[in-house]
């Protein structure tokens, strides 16, 4: 440290540490100066009193000089900050109502924004717990000829093997497919969900186990695959986090598998939708096993069942990788002797994971930010209202030697104090509401379970509080310091002129508030209309009074499809005997649970290229399924007992229209898959249903009989749909009993009402809609309070003027109209701006809307009516108060 | 020229350093010394001296000590430090160069251009 720097530091330390001592020394020094000077004047013959006066005058303003000395000494920052804080606390304590309102609204705004940000932080900002997640790509395959039905497929095994050996753009490629197992042994038998992947899966993801190891290279060969890796949550729930499990065996589907590793708690696997359609991973994974498949048993162009994830080599662009993959794809098509355009697709994994949620979350974050801005505008407006008082005070301070920058700093300190208090309260609020949000949030919002208040969120809250303070504090501070002290000190003069200026500012703030809350209300309205339209959409089935029971059959007890069928039939017999059951039927997959069993349809006798044949989702049902689910029969008949030995099916209306346009499809026959497969006869046509999601058009469907040997279906999963004659939940325990009486080892995965299945499929929309609506209503309330406050205050300030007007003969109704007009003018301007902004914002949220356009006139008109009505009320109350002004009292007021 | 000159912006620091370089002085003494050297041709607002003194001390160019004044009162005396001495030299040099240049410019006659 150089000499000067050391001196500076020492002087700063002294200044800070011995503040009072320095202060008294400074006083002594200045006093010495003045006294010595006045002594000298006295000696030269000036009378004592005159000498003292002249000494003080020639010295200059002592307080101002002291202030400058303090500044020069460098202790200024900390010291004056403490002074400002002290002063701020005192000011706020003198205005407890103002302080309370300010802190509470700030807590609301900052709390809501912080809570929203912590969700955005968890879902969008925190990277996947993989090594360099931006290098990870999902590889999918596409066949141009089938693009109209299915734009892309998951990968197939042989394609993967070729990519692995021939494609040099990737460090490695891994594949994984979903797998369910029944865990038996210790405790109750349980269906567990997991994946079966190539041995390098964890290497590609860059995930390390917390215990044990990942798979060895040769463990994905058939025979050597009796090992399993468990996820942390499953290990905790089922095995109480017992570390000695490593090396021990657990029984999956009756076979012993050695536990070789436990994944860390941070490990997450992408969900089905994130790996692309037709990939079917559950939301909660319990285990991973090696692939253990013999490629020789797989065809070159079939079984597109695997999610493929590749890690790009450093410096290789996805375009290069894609070009290389496509060369290999072309060769595969040639080798398979198929004249098709087989190509590959690369989807960045990270975008896949958070992509669909991004827009909705950013919308919520903008919504809450708009609300916070309204809070700021309200506070700025409140602070402006206090300006006339502050002006006199600041004028006195200026006259006493406070610099303008010091005044601004002092006022900003006050705002920062307010918003830090509000912010701390807001963090508490965010903490409490987060629990609710996470519990109430949609299960399929990615990584919602990882939401917490971490350092980043707290930092955000702090920054937000400070910025909020600057936003709402700067305007009033600027106003105050723009005033000449001598103007302010002339009492009375300020009220008129200052009021006109600040009133204009406050009116612009009102306009802004109204615009922001109009925008929020319109967006909330559009989302609500979308949601209502979505729920009102013709699902094609009826969800009321219907219960569903999802079961999984243990594979080892039901190795053959016929045995499964016996189980289904027996349960059905038990259920049909129950009182209150009108119809009951099995299906292998309920609506909204994704696509499954997708196969091509070839009308018999018609030569169609297999690749151009329409693809339909196959479902396997028992005869009463349609009545139970409320799907109407359009033509033909339902299946009957007598069909048991025949290959018959019902098809959906749109499939009938596609394959046999203008013909009666009943009695027609088709092949499922290639024409080497047995023919199935169409016996009936049923209505289309929305089978993927409410907002997606119906898929082509084929309903075959469960147990039909022509359709090699054995899924071990099925759902029983039961239509009840009364309250469906009353049947719940009887249904459980019926399943248990047939086989008590069969786990019931879910038992819920069909309406729940429907609402779960729209839970993300409900989440968005409810939150935006909440923000919009809060914004409306804040804006109404703001408008009321501004107008009420202005009426109060204008009492003398109003009194004068009345004394001069103005009618009560004229005055009321004048006040209303002045109050509503900024509201009207704000409303117009809000509507215009919503038209612009509309294009950003188009993907979140359903059945309504962003410029929906009805929504906009309703919002305008609501805003105008609330604003009228907020303006009418002060206007009415102005009528109670007695001219004499008002004139005497000042 | 009877009327006292207002001090040029930024020159007060230099004058204080010079005054103190001639021997330790208290604040009032600095004022007197400057007026004495300048033969009362400079007008310094008395109070403005102190922020400058505090600034110079904070920068380490002068240092202060409480002592006894000529009229037997406690007063704070300022003294030049080594760094202050170097600073004064540098400042005076700069000032002299500057006045030379300015004087040269102002003294230029039309035929010299």
mmCIF file of N, CA and C in Angstrom, chain A residues 17 46 82 153 182 258 403 411 502 542 544 546 605 612 793 826 829 869:
data_model
loop_
_atom_site.group_PDB
_atom_site.id
_atom_site.type_symbol
_atom_site.label_atom_id
_atom_site.label_comp_id
_atom_site.label_asym_id
_atom_site.label_seq_id
_atom_site.Cartn_x
_atom_site.Cartn_y
_atom_site.Cartn_z
ATOM 1 N N UNK A 17 -14.705 5.373 12.348
ATOM 2 C CA UNK A 17 -14.666 4.824 13.695
ATOM 3 C C UNK A 17 -14.886 5.901 14.737
ATOM 4 N N UNK A 46 -13.619 47.120 15.672
ATOM 5 C CA UNK A 46 -15.015 46.792 15.388
ATOM 6 C C UNK A 46 -15.687 46.390 16.700
ATOM 7 N N UNK A 82 -26.189 5.780 6.692
ATOM 8 C CA UNK A 82 -26.785 5.489 7.992
ATOM 9 C C UNK A 82 -27.720 6.623 8.415
ATOM 10 N N UNK A 153 -40.605 -40.820 -36.140
ATOM 11 C CA UNK A 153 -40.695 -41.963 -35.234
ATOM 12 C C UNK A 153 -39.517 -41.944 -34.270
ATOM 13 N N UNK A 182 -42.742 -55.993 -12.512
ATOM 14 C CA UNK A 182 -43.420 -56.168 -11.229
ATOM 15 C C UNK A 182 -42.350 -56.583 -10.233
ATOM 16 N N UNK A 258 -29.305 -58.161 -10.143
ATOM 17 C CA UNK A 258 -28.381 -57.622 -9.150
ATOM 18 C C UNK A 258 -28.400 -56.089 -9.236
ATOM 19 N N UNK A 403 -26.986 19.161 -0.334
ATOM 20 C CA UNK A 403 -26.857 19.244 -1.787
ATOM 21 C C UNK A 403 -28.012 18.495 -2.434
ATOM 22 N N UNK A 411 -34.070 10.502 -0.468
ATOM 23 C CA UNK A 411 -35.415 10.042 -0.823
ATOM 24 C C UNK A 411 -35.375 8.623 -1.371
ATOM 25 N N UNK A 502 -47.653 17.879 -10.403
ATOM 26 C CA UNK A 502 -47.671 16.492 -9.939
ATOM 27 C C UNK A 502 -48.946 15.801 -10.371
ATOM 28 N N UNK A 542 -68.333 -39.696 -23.147
ATOM 29 C CA UNK A 542 -68.918 -38.951 -22.044
ATOM 30 C C UNK A 542 -68.218 -39.355 -20.755
ATOM 31 N N UNK A 544 -68.922 -38.245 -17.634
ATOM 32 C CA UNK A 544 -69.678 -38.163 -16.387
ATOM 33 C C UNK A 544 -70.049 -39.548 -15.868
ATOM 34 N N UNK A 546 -68.486 -41.875 -14.644
ATOM 35 C CA UNK A 546 -67.678 -42.991 -15.123
ATOM 36 C C UNK A 546 -66.418 -43.122 -14.271
ATOM 37 N N UNK A 605 -58.106 -56.455 -50.915
ATOM 38 C CA UNK A 605 -58.362 -56.397 -52.340
ATOM 39 C C UNK A 605 -57.910 -55.108 -52.972
ATOM 40 N N UNK A 612 -48.083 -46.006 -47.777
ATOM 41 C CA UNK A 612 -49.089 -44.978 -48.011
ATOM 42 C C UNK A 612 -50.410 -45.293 -47.347
ATOM 43 N N UNK A 793 -57.505 12.440 -3.507
ATOM 44 C CA UNK A 793 -56.523 13.393 -3.036
ATOM 45 C C UNK A 793 -56.672 14.726 -3.755
ATOM 46 N N UNK A 826 -57.629 9.957 -17.966
ATOM 47 C CA UNK A 826 -56.470 9.053 -18.054
ATOM 48 C C UNK A 826 -56.890 7.592 -18.128
ATOM 49 N N UNK A 829 -57.652 6.800 -21.747
ATOM 50 C CA UNK A 829 -56.422 6.698 -22.546
ATOM 51 C C UNK A 829 -55.706 5.389 -22.224
ATOM 52 N N UNK A 869 -66.291 0.218 -15.600
ATOM 53 C CA UNK A 869 -67.215 0.204 -14.468
ATOM 54 C C UNK A 869 -66.455 0.409 -13.159
#
